[in-house]
Amino acid sequence: MTILDKIIASKRLEVEEAKKVVSLAELRKHILYSASPLSLKKNLLAAESNGVIAEFKRRSPSKGMIHKNADVSKIVNGYKKAGVAGVSVLTDQNFFGAQKTDFSIATSVAVPLLRKEFIIDEYQVEETKAMGACVMLLIAACLSKKEIQFLSALANNIGLEVLLELHGEEEIEKICDTVDFVGVNNRNLHTFEVDLKQTMHMGAMLSKDYLLIAESGITDPKSIAQFRDAGFKGFLIGEKFMKENEPAQACQNFIKRSQEIAD
């Protein structure tokens, strides 16, 4: 059983337990469910956008603990001040060490929030909206094309933008009209190994009509210019920042350097 298999098996149990605690009707009554979300798409398409989507995460299955006592409010506020297009927040507790309050604390910052989660059930879509997220992640490796169409359409109907994450060319056929962004993850979800060549390889095969996002393993500001030339508008970066004592400062320095290179 791969790491991904273990995560999905655990997630199915987790979702069934969540349904027993909070009903769909209760989720829909949450104050954030009816709130008008910010738009990551708008930010990424803005002429002055640096395209950076900075991530908040405490640990990962491959690296172990990255930043144990991370201050969500301080880091997410710092990311915003650095000028990011959006912020990704991990919500998986078992494998990524998320704390229950991480996302709710992040919603106090006026920046588009991506809920980084393994979404496999329609309950999680409604839950994502009730949490105050602006963007929902769908991972192609976990879902059939039919499931992606259903979950992304539901997300669109309740005001969420959708990022569909791909890991290989065999998943390209799963892209549908109801996804807002197509992400290319450089990390193999079965082995968790990273290869930046994946972004360039996949980018060459994807239509430039898609709003493309490069994900994982981005550590060098020089990569941003290369990825932009390949048609990518967004760059999801987490570990590079979170492994530092001051993630927000690391983010600010990265953005500044990438802009200097672009100029």
PDB file of C-alpha atoms in Angstrom:
ATOM      1  CA  MET A   1       0.000   0.000   0.000  1.00  0.00           C
ATOM      2  CA  THR A   2       1.429   3.403  -1.061  1.00  0.00           C
ATOM      3  CA  ILE A   3       1.356   6.555   1.061  1.00  0.00           C
ATOM      4  CA  LEU A   4      -1.471   7.851  -1.122  1.00  0.00           C
ATOM      5  CA  ASP A   5      -3.492   4.658  -0.599  1.00  0.00           C
ATOM      6  CA  LYS A   6      -3.065   4.999   3.171  1.00  0.00           C
ATOM      7  CA  ILE A   7      -4.121   8.648   3.100  1.00  0.00           C
ATOM      8  CA  ILE A   8      -7.267   7.959   1.079  1.00  0.00           C
ATOM      9  CA  ALA A   9      -8.258   4.981   3.234  1.00  0.00           C
ATOM     10  CA  SER A  10      -7.865   7.140   6.329  1.00  0.00           C
ATOM     11  CA  LYS A  11      -9.755  10.020   4.698  1.00  0.00           C
ATOM     12  CA  ARG A  12     -12.791   7.850   3.921  1.00  0.00           C
ATOM     13  CA  LEU A  13     -13.104   6.939   7.598  1.00  0.00           C
ATOM     14  CA  GLU A  14     -12.525  10.539   8.632  1.00  0.00           C
ATOM     15  CA  VAL A  15     -15.288  11.851   6.356  1.00  0.00           C
ATOM     16  CA  GLU A  16     -17.826   9.318   7.594  1.00  0.00           C
ATOM     17  CA  GLU A  17     -17.109  10.345  11.176  1.00  0.00           C
ATOM     18  CA  ALA A  18     -17.410  14.032  10.291  1.00  0.00           C
ATOM     19  CA  LYS A  19     -20.858  13.452   8.796  1.00  0.00           C
ATOM     20  CA  LYS A  20     -22.031  12.057  12.145  1.00  0.00           C
ATOM     21  CA  VAL A  21     -20.831  15.140  14.013  1.00  0.00           C
ATOM     22  CA  VAL A  22     -21.962  17.960  11.701  1.00  0.00           C
ATOM     23  CA  SER A  23     -24.744  17.523   9.137  1.00  0.00           C
ATOM     24  CA  LEU A  24     -24.840  19.125   5.687  1.00  0.00           C
ATOM     25  CA  ALA A  25     -27.718  21.291   6.885  1.00  0.00           C
ATOM     26  CA  GLU A  26     -25.561  22.598   9.724  1.00  0.00           C
ATOM     27  CA  LEU A  27     -22.633  23.284   7.382  1.00  0.00           C
ATOM     28  CA  ARG A  28     -24.891  25.380   5.153  1.00  0.00           C
ATOM     29  CA  LYS A  29     -25.927  27.533   8.111  1.00  0.00           C
ATOM     30  CA  HIS A  30     -22.341  28.508   8.899  1.00  0.00           C
ATOM     31  CA  ILE A  31     -21.724  32.236   8.542  1.00  0.00           C
ATOM     32  CA  LEU A  32     -18.786  31.710   6.169  1.00  0.00           C
ATOM     33  CA  TYR A  33     -20.848  29.460   3.881  1.00  0.00           C
ATOM     34  CA  SER A  34     -22.826  32.460   2.609  1.00  0.00           C
ATOM     35  CA  ALA A  35     -19.837  34.813   2.465  1.00  0.00           C
ATOM     36  CA  SER A  36     -18.589  36.072  -0.916  1.00  0.00           C
ATOM     37  CA  PRO A  37     -15.121  34.539  -1.418  1.00  0.00           C
ATOM     38  CA  LEU A  38     -12.095  36.341  -2.801  1.00  0.00           C
ATOM     39  CA  SER A  39     -10.792  35.196  -6.189  1.00  0.00           C
ATOM     40  CA  LEU A  40      -7.434  33.531  -6.682  1.00  0.00           C
ATOM     41  CA  LYS A  41      -8.088  33.552 -10.421  1.00  0.00           C
ATOM     42  CA  LYS A  42      -8.429  37.332 -10.436  1.00  0.00           C
ATOM     43  CA  ASN A  43      -5.192  37.711  -8.494  1.00  0.00           C
ATOM     44  CA  LEU A  44      -3.224  35.373 -10.753  1.00  0.00           C
ATOM     45  CA  LEU A  45      -4.436  37.121 -13.908  1.00  0.00           C
ATOM     46  CA  ALA A  46      -3.617  40.603 -12.606  1.00  0.00           C
ATOM     47  CA  ALA A  47      -0.842  42.223 -14.640  1.00  0.00           C
ATOM     48  CA  GLU A  48       1.276  42.909 -11.547  1.00  0.00           C
ATOM     49  CA  SER A  49       0.836  39.437 -10.010  1.00  0.00           C
ATOM     50  CA  ASN A  50       3.950  37.579  -8.867  1.00  0.00           C
ATOM     51  CA  GLY A  51       1.920  34.355  -9.063  1.00  0.00           C
ATOM     52  CA  VAL A  52       3.146  32.979  -5.753  1.00  0.00           C
ATOM     53  CA  ILE A  53       0.727  30.863  -3.706  1.00  0.00           C
ATOM     54  CA  ALA A  54       2.494  30.444  -0.378  1.00  0.00           C
ATOM     55  CA  GLU A  55       1.644  27.378   1.675  1.00  0.00           C
ATOM     56  CA  PHE A  56       1.217  26.870   5.389  1.00  0.00           C
ATOM     57  CA  LYS A  57       1.971  23.332   6.550  1.00  0.00           C
ATOM     58  CA  ARG A  58       3.486  21.821   9.658  1.00  0.00           C
ATOM     59  CA  ARG A  59       4.714  18.454   8.400  1.00  0.00           C
ATOM     60  CA  SER A  60       4.597  16.028   5.471  1.00  0.00           C
ATOM     61  CA  PRO A  61       4.715  12.231   5.143  1.00  0.00           C
ATOM     62  CA  SER A  62       8.059  12.428   3.304  1.00  0.00           C
ATOM     63  CA  LYS A  63       9.867  15.120   5.319  1.00  0.00           C
ATOM     64  CA  GLY A  64       8.347  14.628   8.746  1.00  0.00           C
ATOM     65  CA  MET A  65       8.003  17.728  10.913  1.00  0.00           C
ATOM     66  CA  ILE A  66       8.806  20.910   9.001  1.00  0.00           C
ATOM     67  CA  HIS A  67       7.706  23.670  11.382  1.00  0.00           C
ATOM     68  CA  LYS A  68       6.126  22.262  14.533  1.00  0.00           C
ATOM     69  CA  ASN A  69       5.156  25.413  16.415  1.00  0.00           C
ATOM     70  CA  ALA A  70       4.260  27.557  13.431  1.00  0.00           C
ATOM     71  CA  ASP A  71       2.103  30.610  14.189  1.00  0.00           C
ATOM     72  CA  VAL A  72      -0.695  30.568  11.604  1.00  0.00           C
ATOM     73  CA  SER A  73      -1.773  34.174  12.068  1.00  0.00           C
ATOM     74  CA  LYS A  74       1.761  35.561  11.925  1.00  0.00           C
ATOM     75  CA  ILE A  75       2.763  33.528   8.891  1.00  0.00           C
ATOM     76  CA  VAL A  76      -0.381  34.042   6.802  1.00  0.00           C
ATOM     77  CA  ASN A  77      -0.413  37.771   7.582  1.00  0.00           C
ATOM     78  CA  GLY A  78       3.261  37.854   6.613  1.00  0.00           C
ATOM     79  CA  TYR A  79       2.540  36.070   3.349  1.00  0.00           C
ATOM     80  CA  LYS A  80      -0.113  38.662   2.525  1.00  0.00           C
ATOM     81  CA  LYS A  81       2.280  41.534   3.283  1.00  0.00           C
ATOM     82  CA  ALA A  82       4.827  39.863   0.980  1.00  0.00           C
ATOM     83  CA  GLY A  83       2.274  40.284  -1.822  1.00  0.00           C
ATOM     84  CA  VAL A  84       1.317  36.676  -2.571  1.00  0.00           C
ATOM     85  CA  ALA A  85      -1.543  35.905  -4.947  1.00  0.00           C
ATOM     86  CA  GLY A  86      -3.015  33.447  -2.463  1.00  0.00           C
ATOM     87  CA  VAL A  87      -2.305  31.156   0.470  1.00  0.00           C
ATOM     88  CA  SER A  88      -2.659  27.370   0.661  1.00  0.00           C
ATOM     89  CA  VAL A  89      -3.426  25.841   4.058  1.00  0.00           C
ATOM     90  CA  LEU A  90      -3.137  22.103   4.787  1.00  0.00           C
ATOM     91  CA  THR A  91      -6.092  20.707   6.731  1.00  0.00           C
ATOM     92  CA  ASP A  92      -5.155  17.012   6.964  1.00  0.00           C
ATOM     93  CA  GLN A  93      -4.309  16.167  10.566  1.00  0.00           C
ATOM     94  CA  ASN A  94      -3.174  12.532  10.405  1.00  0.00           C
ATOM     95  CA  PHE A  95      -0.463  12.846   7.752  1.00  0.00           C
ATOM     96  CA  PHE A  96       0.316  16.573   7.560  1.00  0.00           C
ATOM     97  CA  GLY A  97      -0.050  17.565  11.199  1.00  0.00           C
ATOM     98  CA  ALA A  98      -2.682  20.256  10.677  1.00  0.00           C
ATOM     99  CA  GLN A  99      -4.332  21.603  13.797  1.00  0.00           C
ATOM    100  CA  LYS A 100      -8.105  21.984  13.852  1.00  0.00           C
ATOM    101  CA  THR A 101      -7.897  25.754  14.192  1.00  0.00           C
ATOM    102  CA  ASP A 102      -5.293  26.386  11.462  1.00  0.00           C
ATOM    103  CA  PHE A 103      -7.738  27.180   8.683  1.00  0.00           C
ATOM    104  CA  SER A 104     -10.183  29.175  10.790  1.00  0.00           C
ATOM    105  CA  ILE A 105      -7.331  31.386  12.009  1.00  0.00           C
ATOM    106  CA  ALA A 106      -6.144  31.889   8.423  1.00  0.00           C
ATOM    107  CA  THR A 107      -9.603  33.134   7.353  1.00  0.00           C
ATOM    108  CA  SER A 108      -9.072  36.291   9.410  1.00  0.00           C
ATOM    109  CA  VAL A 109      -6.586  37.426   6.746  1.00  0.00           C
ATOM    110  CA  ALA A 110      -8.052  38.993   3.596  1.00  0.00           C
ATOM    111  CA  VAL A 111      -6.305  36.788   1.038  1.00  0.00           C
ATOM    112  CA  PRO A 112      -7.670  34.012  -1.231  1.00  0.00           C
ATOM    113  CA  LEU A 113      -7.347  30.738   0.677  1.00  0.00           C
ATOM    114  CA  LEU A 114      -6.876  27.329  -0.914  1.00  0.00           C
ATOM    115  CA  ARG A 115      -7.910  24.399   1.242  1.00  0.00           C
ATOM    116  CA  LYS A 116      -5.194  21.790   0.650  1.00  0.00           C
ATOM    117  CA  GLU A 117      -6.979  18.531   1.319  1.00  0.00           C
ATOM    118  CA  PHE A 118      -7.729  15.111  -0.162  1.00  0.00           C
ATOM    119  CA  ILE A 119     -11.292  15.724  -1.357  1.00  0.00           C
ATOM    120  CA  ILE A 120     -13.137  12.511  -2.176  1.00  0.00           C
ATOM    121  CA  ASP A 121     -16.721  13.196  -1.086  1.00  0.00           C
ATOM    122  CA  GLU A 122     -19.355  15.875  -1.712  1.00  0.00           C
ATOM    123  CA  TYR A 123     -19.558  16.469   2.041  1.00  0.00           C
ATOM    124  CA  GLN A 124     -16.011  17.826   1.952  1.00  0.00           C
ATOM    125  CA  VAL A 125     -16.965  20.272  -0.804  1.00  0.00           C
ATOM    126  CA  GLU A 126     -19.676  21.829   1.348  1.00  0.00           C
ATOM    127  CA  GLU A 127     -17.351  21.664   4.362  1.00  0.00           C
ATOM    128  CA  THR A 128     -14.709  23.581   2.395  1.00  0.00           C
ATOM    129  CA  LYS A 129     -17.194  26.351   1.651  1.00  0.00           C
ATOM    130  CA  ALA A 130     -18.309  26.496   5.301  1.00  0.00           C
ATOM    131  CA  MET A 131     -14.676  26.799   6.391  1.00  0.00           C
ATOM    132  CA  GLY A 132     -14.295  30.018   4.422  1.00  0.00           C
ATOM    133  CA  ALA A 133     -12.067  28.738   1.629  1.00  0.00           C
ATOM    134  CA  CYS A 134     -11.988  30.426  -1.769  1.00  0.00           C
ATOM    135  CA  VAL A 135     -10.421  27.525  -3.670  1.00  0.00           C
ATOM    136  CA  MET A 136     -10.800  23.756  -3.387  1.00  0.00           C
ATOM    137  CA  LEU A 137      -8.183  21.219  -4.431  1.00  0.00           C
ATOM    138  CA  LEU A 138      -9.055  18.073  -6.372  1.00  0.00           C
ATOM    139  CA  ILE A 139      -6.302  15.512  -6.946  1.00  0.00           C
ATOM    140  CA  ALA A 140      -6.710  13.621 -10.230  1.00  0.00           C
ATOM    141  CA  ALA A 141      -4.827  10.589  -8.904  1.00  0.00           C
ATOM    142  CA  CYS A 142      -7.548  10.068  -6.278  1.00  0.00           C
ATOM    143  CA  LEU A 143     -10.599  10.523  -8.495  1.00  0.00           C
ATOM    144  CA  SER A 144     -12.224   9.344 -11.710  1.00  0.00           C
ATOM    145  CA  LYS A 145     -13.136  11.869 -14.393  1.00  0.00           C
ATOM    146  CA  LYS A 146     -16.797  11.444 -13.479  1.00  0.00           C
ATOM    147  CA  GLU A 147     -16.049  12.204  -9.817  1.00  0.00           C
ATOM    148  CA  ILE A 148     -14.013  15.267 -10.788  1.00  0.00           C
ATOM    149  CA  GLN A 149     -16.867  16.554 -12.945  1.00  0.00           C
ATOM    150  CA  PHE A 150     -19.387  16.052 -10.152  1.00  0.00           C
ATOM    151  CA  LEU A 151     -17.310  17.523  -7.315  1.00  0.00           C
ATOM    152  CA  SER A 152     -16.030  20.496  -9.320  1.00  0.00           C
ATOM    153  CA  ALA A 153     -19.522  21.355 -10.595  1.00  0.00           C
ATOM    154  CA  LEU A 154     -20.832  21.284  -7.024  1.00  0.00           C
ATOM    155  CA  ALA A 155     -17.959  23.523  -5.925  1.00  0.00           C
ATOM    156  CA  ASN A 156     -18.688  26.009  -8.729  1.00  0.00           C
ATOM    157  CA  ASN A 157     -22.366  26.081  -7.790  1.00  0.00           C
ATOM    158  CA  ILE A 158     -21.596  27.176  -4.240  1.00  0.00           C
ATOM    159  CA  GLY A 159     -18.994  29.764  -5.225  1.00  0.00           C
ATOM    160  CA  LEU A 160     -15.685  27.916  -4.945  1.00  0.00           C
ATOM    161  CA  GLU A 161     -12.880  28.014  -7.498  1.00  0.00           C
ATOM    162  CA  VAL A 162     -11.341  24.607  -8.250  1.00  0.00           C
ATOM    163  CA  LEU A 163      -7.721  23.572  -8.689  1.00  0.00           C
ATOM    164  CA  LEU A 164      -7.303  20.199 -10.395  1.00  0.00           C
ATOM    165  CA  GLU A 165      -3.894  18.736  -9.618  1.00  0.00           C
ATOM    166  CA  LEU A 166      -2.211  16.434 -12.138  1.00  0.00           C
ATOM    167  CA  HIS A 167       0.810  14.198 -11.622  1.00  0.00           C
ATOM    168  CA  GLY A 168       1.178  12.539 -15.029  1.00  0.00           C
ATOM    169  CA  GLU A 169       0.164  12.884 -18.665  1.00  0.00           C
ATOM    170  CA  GLU A 170      -2.319  10.019 -18.327  1.00  0.00           C
ATOM    171  CA  GLU A 171      -4.415  12.332 -16.128  1.00  0.00           C
ATOM    172  CA  ILE A 172      -4.794  15.115 -18.706  1.00  0.00           C
ATOM    173  CA  GLU A 173      -7.995  13.566 -20.024  1.00  0.00           C
ATOM    174  CA  LYS A 174      -9.595  14.152 -16.618  1.00  0.00           C
ATOM    175  CA  ILE A 175      -9.609  17.943 -17.085  1.00  0.00           C
ATOM    176  CA  CYS A 176     -13.146  19.302 -17.401  1.00  0.00           C
ATOM    177  CA  ASP A 177     -14.792  22.694 -17.955  1.00  0.00           C
ATOM    178  CA  THR A 178     -15.709  23.087 -14.292  1.00  0.00           C
ATOM    179  CA  VAL A 179     -12.113  23.409 -13.043  1.00  0.00           C
ATOM    180  CA  ASP A 180     -10.601  26.883 -12.821  1.00  0.00           C
ATOM    181  CA  PHE A 181      -6.926  25.960 -12.553  1.00  0.00           C
ATOM    182  CA  VAL A 182      -4.826  23.024 -13.697  1.00  0.00           C
ATOM    183  CA  GLY A 183      -1.878  22.289 -11.431  1.00  0.00           C
ATOM    184  CA  VAL A 184       1.152  20.187 -12.238  1.00  0.00           C
ATOM    185  CA  ASN A 185       2.640  18.640  -9.112  1.00  0.00           C
ATOM    186  CA  ASN A 186       6.333  17.852  -9.333  1.00  0.00           C
ATOM    187  CA  ARG A 187       5.970  15.414  -6.437  1.00  0.00           C
ATOM    188  CA  ASN A 188       5.104  11.801  -7.207  1.00  0.00           C
ATOM    189  CA  LEU A 189       2.194  11.084  -4.854  1.00  0.00           C
ATOM    190  CA  HIS A 190       3.076   7.413  -4.625  1.00  0.00           C
ATOM    191  CA  THR A 191       6.772   7.818  -3.754  1.00  0.00           C
ATOM    192  CA  PHE A 192       6.752  11.527  -2.714  1.00  0.00           C
ATOM    193  CA  GLU A 193       9.926  12.082  -4.767  1.00  0.00           C
ATOM    194  CA  VAL A 194      10.228  15.453  -6.562  1.00  0.00           C
ATOM    195  CA  ASP A 195      11.263  16.144 -10.167  1.00  0.00           C
ATOM    196  CA  LEU A 196      10.972  19.741 -11.440  1.00  0.00           C
ATOM    197  CA  LYS A 197      11.208  18.507 -15.024  1.00  0.00           C
ATOM    198  CA  GLN A 198       7.609  17.342 -14.605  1.00  0.00           C
ATOM    199  CA  THR A 199       6.329  20.914 -14.811  1.00  0.00           C
ATOM    200  CA  MET A 200       8.082  21.583 -18.119  1.00  0.00           C
ATOM    201  CA  HIS A 201       7.147  18.151 -19.509  1.00  0.00           C
ATOM    202  CA  MET A 202       3.471  18.502 -18.654  1.00  0.00           C
ATOM    203  CA  GLY A 203       3.354  22.193 -19.547  1.00  0.00           C
ATOM    204  CA  ALA A 204       4.321  21.369 -23.117  1.00  0.00           C
ATOM    205  CA  MET A 205       1.277  19.083 -23.404  1.00  0.00           C
ATOM    206  CA  LEU A 206      -1.314  21.309 -21.740  1.00  0.00           C
ATOM    207  CA  SER A 207      -3.368  23.920 -23.548  1.00  0.00           C
ATOM    208  CA  LYS A 208      -2.386  27.480 -22.700  1.00  0.00           C
ATOM    209  CA  ASP A 209      -6.118  28.181 -22.411  1.00  0.00           C
ATOM    210  CA  TYR A 210      -5.860  26.629 -18.941  1.00  0.00           C
ATOM    211  CA  LEU A 211      -4.706  28.707 -15.996  1.00  0.00           C
ATOM    212  CA  LEU A 212      -1.645  26.649 -15.097  1.00  0.00           C
ATOM    213  CA  ILE A 213      -0.064  26.327 -11.666  1.00  0.00           C
ATOM    214  CA  ALA A 214       3.296  24.697 -10.903  1.00  0.00           C
ATOM    215  CA  GLU A 215       3.401  22.902  -7.560  1.00  0.00           C
ATOM    216  CA  SER A 216       5.982  21.396  -5.171  1.00  0.00           C
ATOM    217  CA  GLY A 217       9.750  21.426  -4.999  1.00  0.00           C
ATOM    218  CA  ILE A 218      10.178  25.020  -6.172  1.00  0.00           C
ATOM    219  CA  THR A 219      13.200  26.401  -4.318  1.00  0.00           C
ATOM    220  CA  ASP A 220      15.036  28.625  -6.809  1.00  0.00           C
ATOM    221  CA  PRO A 221      13.559  32.013  -7.854  1.00  0.00           C
ATOM    222  CA  LYS A 222      15.079  31.406 -11.301  1.00  0.00           C
ATOM    223  CA  SER A 223      12.528  28.617 -11.821  1.00  0.00           C
ATOM    224  CA  ILE A 224       9.693  31.142 -11.840  1.00  0.00           C
ATOM    225  CA  ALA A 225      10.884  32.774 -15.065  1.00  0.00           C
ATOM    226  CA  GLN A 226      11.294  29.369 -16.718  1.00  0.00           C
ATOM    227  CA  PHE A 227       7.827  28.262 -15.668  1.00  0.00           C
ATOM    228  CA  ARG A 228       6.290  31.547 -16.850  1.00  0.00           C
ATOM    229  CA  ASP A 229       7.863  31.032 -20.258  1.00  0.00           C
ATOM    230  CA  ALA A 230       6.224  27.596 -20.310  1.00  0.00           C
ATOM    231  CA  GLY A 231       2.795  29.175 -19.753  1.00  0.00           C
ATOM    232  CA  PHE A 232       2.392  28.898 -15.977  1.00  0.00           C
ATOM    233  CA  LYS A 233       0.714  31.735 -14.059  1.00  0.00           C
ATOM    234  CA  GLY A 234       0.828  30.351 -10.503  1.00  0.00           C
ATOM    235  CA  PHE A 235       3.555  28.821  -8.330  1.00  0.00           C
ATOM    236  CA  LEU A 236       2.573  26.944  -5.184  1.00  0.00           C
ATOM    237  CA  ILE A 237       5.469  26.980  -2.730  1.00  0.00           C
ATOM    238  CA  GLY A 238       5.395  25.558   0.781  1.00  0.00           C
ATOM    239  CA  GLU A 239       8.378  23.707   2.168  1.00  0.00           C
ATOM    240  CA  LYS A 240      10.848  26.303   0.855  1.00  0.00           C
ATOM    241  CA  PHE A 241       9.260  28.865   3.172  1.00  0.00           C
ATOM    242  CA  MET A 242       7.990  26.733   6.041  1.00  0.00           C
ATOM    243  CA  LYS A 243      11.346  25.150   6.831  1.00  0.00           C
ATOM    244  CA  GLU A 244      12.722  28.597   7.699  1.00  0.00           C
ATOM    245  CA  ASN A 245      12.454  30.204  11.136  1.00  0.00           C
ATOM    246  CA  GLU A 246      10.618  33.115   9.519  1.00  0.00           C
ATOM    247  CA  PRO A 247       8.530  31.733   6.621  1.00  0.00           C
ATOM    248  CA  ALA A 248       6.987  35.081   5.707  1.00  0.00           C
ATOM    249  CA  GLN A 249      10.401  36.748   5.420  1.00  0.00           C
ATOM    250  CA  ALA A 250      11.638  33.843   3.298  1.00  0.00           C
ATOM    251  CA  CYS A 251       8.600  34.326   1.066  1.00  0.00           C
ATOM    252  CA  GLN A 252       9.228  38.048   0.751  1.00  0.00           C
ATOM    253  CA  ASN A 253      12.882  37.463  -0.145  1.00  0.00           C
ATOM    254  CA  PHE A 254      11.923  34.839  -2.737  1.00  0.00           C
ATOM    255  CA  ILE A 255       9.384  37.116  -4.415  1.00  0.00           C
ATOM    256  CA  LYS A 256      11.806  40.038  -4.459  1.00  0.00           C
ATOM    257  CA  ARG A 257      14.536  37.904  -6.029  1.00  0.00           C
ATOM    258  CA  SER A 258      12.210  36.386  -8.642  1.00  0.00           C
ATOM    259  CA  GLN A 259      11.071  39.887  -9.655  1.00  0.00           C
ATOM    260  CA  GLU A 260      14.677  41.072  -9.908  1.00  0.00           C
ATOM    261  CA  ILE A 261      15.433  38.149 -12.225  1.00  0.00           C
ATOM    262  CA  ALA A 262      12.338  38.932 -14.329  1.00  0.00           C
ATOM    263  CA  ASP A 263      13.426  42.549 -14.710  1.00  0.00           C
TER     264      ASP A 263
END
